[in-house]
Short mmCIF file of C-alpha atoms in Angstrom, two decimals:
data_model
loop_
_atom_site.label_atom_id
_atom_site.label_comp_id
_atom_site.label_asym_id
_atom_site.label_seq_id
_atom_site.Cartn_x
_atom_site.Cartn_y
_atom_site.Cartn_z
CA MET Y 12 -35.31 -47.78 21.21
CA MET Y 13 -34.72 -47.96 17.41
CA SER Y 14 -31.22 -46.96 16.08
CA ALA Y 15 -30.95 -44.62 13.04
CA SER Y 16 -30.69 -46.57 9.77
CA PRO Y 17 -27.44 -46.11 7.63
CA VAL Y 18 -29.35 -44.28 4.96
CA ASN Y 19 -30.83 -41.59 7.35
CA VAL Y 20 -27.46 -40.92 8.69
CA GLU Y 21 -25.81 -40.55 5.34
CA ASN Y 22 -28.76 -38.22 4.24
CA ALA Y 23 -28.38 -35.98 7.41
CA ALA Y 24 -24.62 -35.91 6.84
CA PHE Y 25 -25.13 -34.73 3.20
CA ALA Y 26 -27.67 -32.11 4.25
CA ALA Y 27 -25.39 -30.76 6.98
CA MET Y 28 -22.50 -30.73 4.49
CA THR Y 29 -24.72 -28.92 1.99
CA ALA Y 30 -25.78 -26.35 4.39
CA ALA Y 31 -22.25 -25.63 5.45
CA LEU Y 32 -21.10 -25.19 1.94
CA HIS Y 33 -24.09 -22.95 1.03
CA HIS Y 34 -23.20 -20.74 4.15
CA LYS Y 35 -19.44 -20.50 3.02
CA TYR Y 36 -20.71 -19.64 -0.45
CA GLU Y 37 -22.88 -16.81 0.74
CA LYS Y 38 -20.06 -15.44 3.15
CA ASN Y 39 -17.73 -15.50 0.19
CA GLU Y 40 -20.15 -13.76 -2.00
CA LYS Y 41 -20.79 -11.14 0.53
CA ARG Y 42 -16.89 -10.73 0.94
CA SER Y 43 -16.41 -10.67 -2.90
CA ASP Y 44 -19.21 -7.75 -2.97
CA ARG Y 45 -17.38 -5.95 -0.33
CA ILE Y 46 -14.04 -6.27 -2.14
CA ASN Y 47 -15.73 -5.12 -5.46
CA GLU Y 48 -17.42 -2.28 -3.98
CA LYS Y 49 -15.86 0.90 -5.93
CA PRO Y 50 -17.02 4.51 -4.77
CA TYR Y 51 -16.16 5.75 -8.12
CA TRP Y 52 -17.82 3.00 -10.39
CA VAL Y 53 -21.29 1.63 -9.74
CA ASN Y 54 -23.51 -0.42 -12.27
CA GLY Y 55 -21.20 0.19 -15.00
CA SER Y 56 -20.72 3.93 -14.79
CA HIS Y 57 -18.69 6.69 -13.09
CA VAL Y 58 -20.11 8.10 -9.66
CA ASP Y 59 -20.56 12.03 -9.54
CA LYS Y 60 -19.86 14.23 -6.52
CA THR Y 61 -20.58 17.91 -6.12
CA ILE Y 62 -17.37 20.15 -5.67
CA THR Y 63 -17.46 23.81 -4.97
CA TYR Y 64 -14.45 25.70 -6.61
CA ASN Y 65 -13.95 29.43 -7.01
CA GLN Y 66 -17.67 29.94 -5.98
CA TYR Y 67 -18.70 27.55 -8.82
CA THR Y 68 -20.46 24.38 -8.09
CA ILE Y 69 -19.64 21.42 -10.37
CA ASP Y 70 -20.91 17.81 -10.53
CA THR Y 71 -17.80 15.85 -11.67
CA ALA Y 72 -16.77 12.21 -11.44
CA VAL Y 73 -15.20 10.71 -8.42
CA LEU Y 74 -11.53 10.00 -9.47
CA ALA Y 75 -10.32 6.24 -9.69
CA PRO Y 76 -7.00 5.10 -8.42
CA THR Y 77 -4.31 5.01 -10.93
CA THR Y 78 -4.33 1.19 -10.57
CA GLU Y 79 -7.78 0.98 -12.02
CA SER Y 80 -8.36 -0.04 -15.66
CA PRO Y 81 -7.76 2.28 -18.61
CA GLU Y 82 -11.33 2.03 -19.57
CA ILE Y 83 -12.73 3.10 -16.27
CA LYS Y 84 -10.07 5.73 -15.86
CA GLN Y 85 -10.87 7.28 -19.57
CA ALA Y 86 -14.69 7.31 -18.84
CA ILE Y 87 -14.14 9.11 -15.41
CA LEU Y 88 -11.61 11.62 -17.22
CA GLN Y 89 -14.01 12.16 -20.10
CA GLN Y 90 -16.80 13.01 -17.56
CA SER Y 91 -14.62 15.47 -15.74
CA VAL Y 92 -13.56 17.13 -18.92
CA ASN Y 93 -17.08 17.68 -20.12
CA SER Y 94 -18.47 18.79 -16.78
CA ILE Y 95 -15.88 21.49 -16.32
CA LYS Y 96 -16.26 22.56 -19.99
CA GLN Y 97 -19.85 23.20 -19.37
CA THR Y 98 -19.17 25.41 -16.41
CA LYS Y 99 -19.85 29.13 -17.01
CA THR Y 100 -16.63 30.70 -16.13
CA THR Y 101 -13.43 31.80 -17.89
CA MET Y 102 -11.14 29.05 -19.71
CA GLU Y 103 -8.29 30.06 -17.33
CA HIS Y 104 -10.65 28.88 -14.36
CA LYS Y 105 -11.52 25.77 -16.21
CA VAL Y 106 -7.76 25.00 -16.76
CA ASP Y 107 -6.95 25.76 -13.10
CA PHE Y 108 -9.89 23.41 -11.83
CA LEU Y 109 -8.97 20.32 -13.99
CA MET Y 110 -5.37 20.86 -13.04
CA LYS Y 111 -5.88 20.82 -9.55
CA ARG Y 112 -8.51 18.04 -9.64
CA TYR Y 113 -5.84 15.67 -11.06
CA THR Y 114 -2.57 16.74 -9.78
CA SER Y 115 -2.74 14.80 -6.64
CA VAL Y 116 -2.63 11.48 -8.90
CA CYS Y 117 -0.63 13.01 -11.75
CA ARG Y 118 2.06 15.30 -10.04
CA ASP Y 119 4.11 16.15 -13.43
CA VAL Y 120 0.92 17.08 -15.31
CA ARG Y 121 1.42 20.86 -14.92
CA SER Y 122 5.02 20.73 -16.15
CA ARG Y 123 4.10 18.77 -19.18
CA VAL Y 124 1.41 21.34 -20.05
CA ASN Y 125 3.79 24.18 -19.32
CA ALA Y 126 6.37 22.56 -21.62
CA ALA Y 127 4.00 22.13 -24.43
CA THR Y 128 2.57 25.62 -24.41
CA SER Y 129 5.49 27.70 -23.61
CA LYS Y 130 5.83 29.29 -27.00
CA LEU Y 131 2.21 30.86 -26.61
CA PHE Y 132 3.90 33.27 -24.00
CA ASP Y 133 6.57 34.48 -26.46
CA VAL Y 134 5.41 36.81 -29.21
CA THR Y 135 8.91 36.35 -31.12
CA SER Y 136 8.14 32.53 -31.41
CA ASP Y 137 6.88 31.03 -34.78
CA VAL Y 138 3.41 30.29 -33.15
CA TYR Y 139 2.88 34.23 -33.65
CA GLU Y 140 2.85 35.34 -37.24
CA PHE Y 141 2.48 38.98 -38.49
CA THR Y 142 0.75 38.52 -41.71
CA SER Y 143 0.47 42.12 -42.47
CA LEU Y 144 1.77 45.45 -40.97
CA HIS Y 145 0.69 49.11 -41.61
CA VAL Y 146 1.68 52.39 -39.90
CA ILE Y 147 -1.11 54.37 -38.99
CA ASP Y 148 -1.55 58.13 -37.89
CA ASN Y 149 -3.42 59.24 -34.75
CA MET Y 150 -6.73 59.16 -36.85
CA GLY Y 151 -6.48 55.39 -37.48
CA GLN Y 152 -5.28 55.93 -41.23
CA ALA Y 153 -2.55 54.19 -42.89
CA ILE Y 154 0.27 56.33 -43.84
CA ALA Y 155 1.76 56.11 -47.33
CA THR Y 156 5.52 55.12 -47.14
CA GLY Y 157 6.50 56.76 -50.43
CA PRO Y 158 8.80 55.55 -53.06
CA GLY Y 159 11.79 54.98 -50.81
CA PRO Y 160 14.48 54.08 -50.25
CA GLY Y 161 14.08 55.21 -46.80
CA LEU Y 162 11.01 56.30 -44.72
CA PRO Y 163 10.24 60.14 -45.33
CA ALA Y 164 10.24 62.65 -42.43
CA PRO Y 165 6.43 63.24 -42.76
CA PHE Y 166 5.79 59.54 -42.51
CA ARG Y 167 7.86 59.47 -39.41
CA ALA Y 168 6.33 62.45 -37.97
CA ALA Y 169 2.67 61.14 -38.44
CA ALA Y 170 3.50 57.54 -37.17
CA THR Y 171 1.49 56.64 -34.14
CA TYR Y 172 0.79 52.77 -34.09
CA PHE Y 173 1.82 49.78 -35.93
CA ARG Y 174 -1.49 48.05 -36.93
CA ILE Y 175 -0.57 44.41 -37.03
CA GLU Y 176 -2.72 41.49 -38.49
CA LEU Y 177 -1.55 38.86 -35.87
CA ARG Y 178 -2.17 35.20 -36.41
CA LEU Y 179 -1.74 32.80 -33.41
CA VAL Y 180 -1.07 29.17 -34.53
CA PRO Y 181 -1.10 26.95 -31.50
CA ARG Y 182 -0.29 23.78 -33.65
CA LEU Y 183 3.11 25.13 -34.26
CA CYS Y 184 4.07 24.47 -30.67
CA SER Y 185 7.01 21.89 -30.85
CA LEU Y 186 8.44 19.57 -28.33
CA GLN Y 187 11.94 18.15 -28.01
CA THR Y 188 10.73 14.97 -26.28
CA ASP Y 189 7.50 12.83 -26.16
CA ILE Y 190 5.46 13.80 -23.00
CA GLY Y 191 2.16 12.51 -24.33
CA ILE Y 192 1.00 15.81 -25.80
CA ASP Y 193 0.53 16.26 -29.60
CA PRO Y 194 0.38 19.97 -30.66
CA THR Y 195 -1.23 19.13 -34.03
CA LYS Y 196 -4.37 18.37 -31.87
CA PHE Y 197 -4.34 21.84 -30.39
CA PRO Y 198 -7.17 24.38 -31.42
CA PRO Y 199 -6.90 25.94 -34.89
CA SER Y 200 -5.30 29.23 -35.69
CA SER Y 201 -7.02 32.50 -34.65
CA ASN Y 202 -6.51 35.99 -35.82
CA ARG Y 203 -6.66 39.48 -34.23
CA ALA Y 204 -5.84 42.99 -35.46
CA VAL Y 205 -3.46 44.53 -32.88
CA TYR Y 206 -1.99 47.85 -32.32
CA VAL Y 207 1.44 48.69 -30.98
CA PRO Y 208 2.62 52.28 -30.11
CA VAL Y 209 5.25 53.47 -32.34
CA PRO Y 210 8.55 54.42 -30.57
CA ARG Y 211 8.97 58.17 -30.90
CA VAL Y 212 11.98 60.24 -30.32
CA GLN Y 213 12.02 63.88 -30.85
CA ASN Y 214 8.37 63.69 -31.99
CA GLN Y 215 8.99 61.24 -34.71
CA MET Y 216 9.22 57.48 -35.19
CA ASP Y 217 12.82 56.42 -34.16
CA VAL Y 218 15.25 55.94 -36.96
CA SER Y 219 16.02 52.37 -35.86
CA ILE Y 220 12.61 51.50 -37.46
CA THR Y 221 13.62 50.82 -40.95
CA ARG Y 222 11.57 50.67 -44.16
CA GLN Y 223 12.34 46.97 -44.50
CA MET Y 224 10.92 46.29 -41.25
CA VAL Y 225 7.69 48.00 -42.14
CA MET Y 226 7.33 46.79 -45.89
CA ASP Y 227 8.75 43.24 -45.65
CA GLN Y 228 6.83 40.51 -44.02
CA ALA Y 229 9.84 38.53 -43.39
CA HIS Y 230 11.40 41.59 -41.33
CA HIS Y 231 8.29 42.71 -39.60
CA LYS Y 232 9.12 40.87 -36.09
CA GLU Y 233 12.65 42.98 -36.14
CA ILE Y 234 10.72 45.75 -34.84
CA ILE Y 235 10.49 43.90 -31.52
CA ALA Y 236 14.10 43.78 -31.04
CA ALA Y 237 14.49 47.35 -32.39
CA MET Y 238 12.06 48.56 -29.64
CA ALA Y 239 13.79 46.52 -26.82
CA ALA Y 240 17.18 48.11 -27.77
CA LEU Y 241 15.40 51.58 -27.18
CA GLY Y 242 13.99 50.26 -23.94
CA GLU Y 243 10.45 50.22 -25.31
CA GLU Y 244 7.98 47.59 -24.67
CA PHE Y 245 6.33 45.86 -27.43
CA SER Y 246 2.90 46.33 -26.08
CA MET Y 247 0.08 44.87 -27.91
CA ARG Y 248 -3.58 46.15 -27.84
CA ALA Y 249 -6.65 45.41 -29.49
CA ALA Y 250 -9.58 47.86 -30.25
CA THR Y 251 -12.54 48.63 -27.97
CA ARG Y 252 -16.10 48.87 -29.25
CA ASP Y 253 -15.23 52.40 -30.11
CA GLY Y 254 -12.28 51.59 -31.96
CA GLU Y 255 -9.59 52.88 -29.43
CA PRO Y 256 -6.56 50.47 -28.95
CA ASP Y 257 -6.73 49.17 -25.40
CA ASN Y 258 -4.27 46.60 -23.60
CA ASP Y 259 -7.15 45.11 -21.61
CA VAL Y 260 -8.98 43.95 -24.58
CA TYR Y 261 -5.94 42.18 -26.08
CA GLU Y 262 -4.98 40.71 -22.80
CA LYS Y 263 -8.43 39.18 -22.50
CA TRP Y 264 -8.28 37.72 -25.98
CA SER Y 265 -4.66 36.56 -25.51
CA LYS Y 266 -5.37 34.69 -22.23
CA GLN Y 267 -8.55 32.99 -23.69
CA GLN Y 268 -6.67 31.69 -26.65
CA ILE Y 269 -3.84 30.52 -24.52
CA ALA Y 270 -6.10 28.92 -21.87
CA LYS Y 271 -8.09 26.93 -24.68
CA THR Y 272 -4.78 25.49 -25.95
CA GLN Y 273 -3.83 24.61 -22.26
CA PHE Y 274 -7.00 22.79 -21.58
CA GLN Y 275 -6.60 20.78 -24.66
CA ALA Y 276 -2.87 20.05 -23.76
CA LEU Y 277 -4.06 19.13 -20.24
CA GLU Y 278 -6.71 16.65 -21.50
CA GLN Y 279 -4.01 15.04 -23.72
CA ALA Y 280 -1.48 14.88 -20.72
CA LEU Y 281 -4.03 13.22 -18.33
CA THR Y 282 -4.93 10.74 -21.08
CA ALA Y 283 -1.29 9.86 -21.02
CA THR Y 284 -0.51 9.72 -17.48
CA TYR Y 285 -3.62 9.13 -15.63
CA VAL Y 286 -5.45 6.89 -18.15
CA GLY Y 287 -2.30 5.15 -19.52
CA LEU Y 288 -1.62 3.81 -22.88
CA GLN Y 289 -4.95 3.03 -24.98
CA GLN Y 290 -5.73 0.29 -27.19
CA GLY Y 291 -6.69 -1.47 -23.94
CA MET Y 292 -3.33 -1.69 -22.69
CA GLU Y 293 -1.72 -0.84 -19.20
CA THR Y 294 0.83 1.81 -18.65
CA PRO Y 295 4.54 0.85 -19.06
CA ASN Y 296 4.75 0.72 -15.28
CA GLN Y 297 1.83 -1.71 -14.87
CA GLN Y 298 3.31 -4.00 -17.52
CA LEU Y 299 6.67 -4.04 -15.90
CA ALA Y 300 4.91 -4.88 -12.60
CA LYS Y 301 3.22 -7.68 -14.21
CA LEU Y 302 6.45 -9.15 -15.80
CA ASN Y 303 7.96 -8.86 -12.32
CA MET Y 304 5.18 -11.23 -10.87
CA ILE Y 305 5.82 -14.00 -13.50
#
């Protein structure tokens, strides 16, 4: 019986070692593939899922964890924003859906948006401007104030509504601290003619409403405090198609303008909290975590 030559033995050993290394490499590759599997990111793009919300069906991106790279999170956030914007529903519903979609990973985002847009709910704040004011009668005609110095009795007797040219300027929202929301990026100003019932006592406009309040733009808003002192609500209305002042018409317009601003504020807040700092950088917490590992 012939013994194996040293060369054959060496070749066999080399072949066995090569086969073992190849097997180990394949196992490592498969393990690496399993580790790199991302249910939210495949082939360089976000993964969508169908979600039903408030009777609306939306195809939107699967959320990535907050530990993911800013680039991937930004792409996912942008797809979420775009898909929700395209949904045929009210802006209030769009804000609500985007908010609920991300509050599980960004718990303070609602408080940030509320802080950034709080002025929109206060007509006395500087985001609301009374650019002009006229007092009109029950036929919708402006009443002449006369030469002064006060407001004549016929004027007060005919006064029915204040007709105000209202300008809403969301970009005048101001913040005391940096919460990742820049009001200068909010939607531009919008205008609306509104009507406020005149406070009447004994069949005429109350004497607390002065000529200066009516005639001087700088004093128009003083009417709000004067009405509050009388226990009267400064209730704004907008004209229907028939020209009649209606509170629901104004409320619909007001809610839409506020929601548009809140949606933009929410997008900014999510960029700051969910995506993290831009320019390819990590969030401050991620940077600190890395420093602690060195």
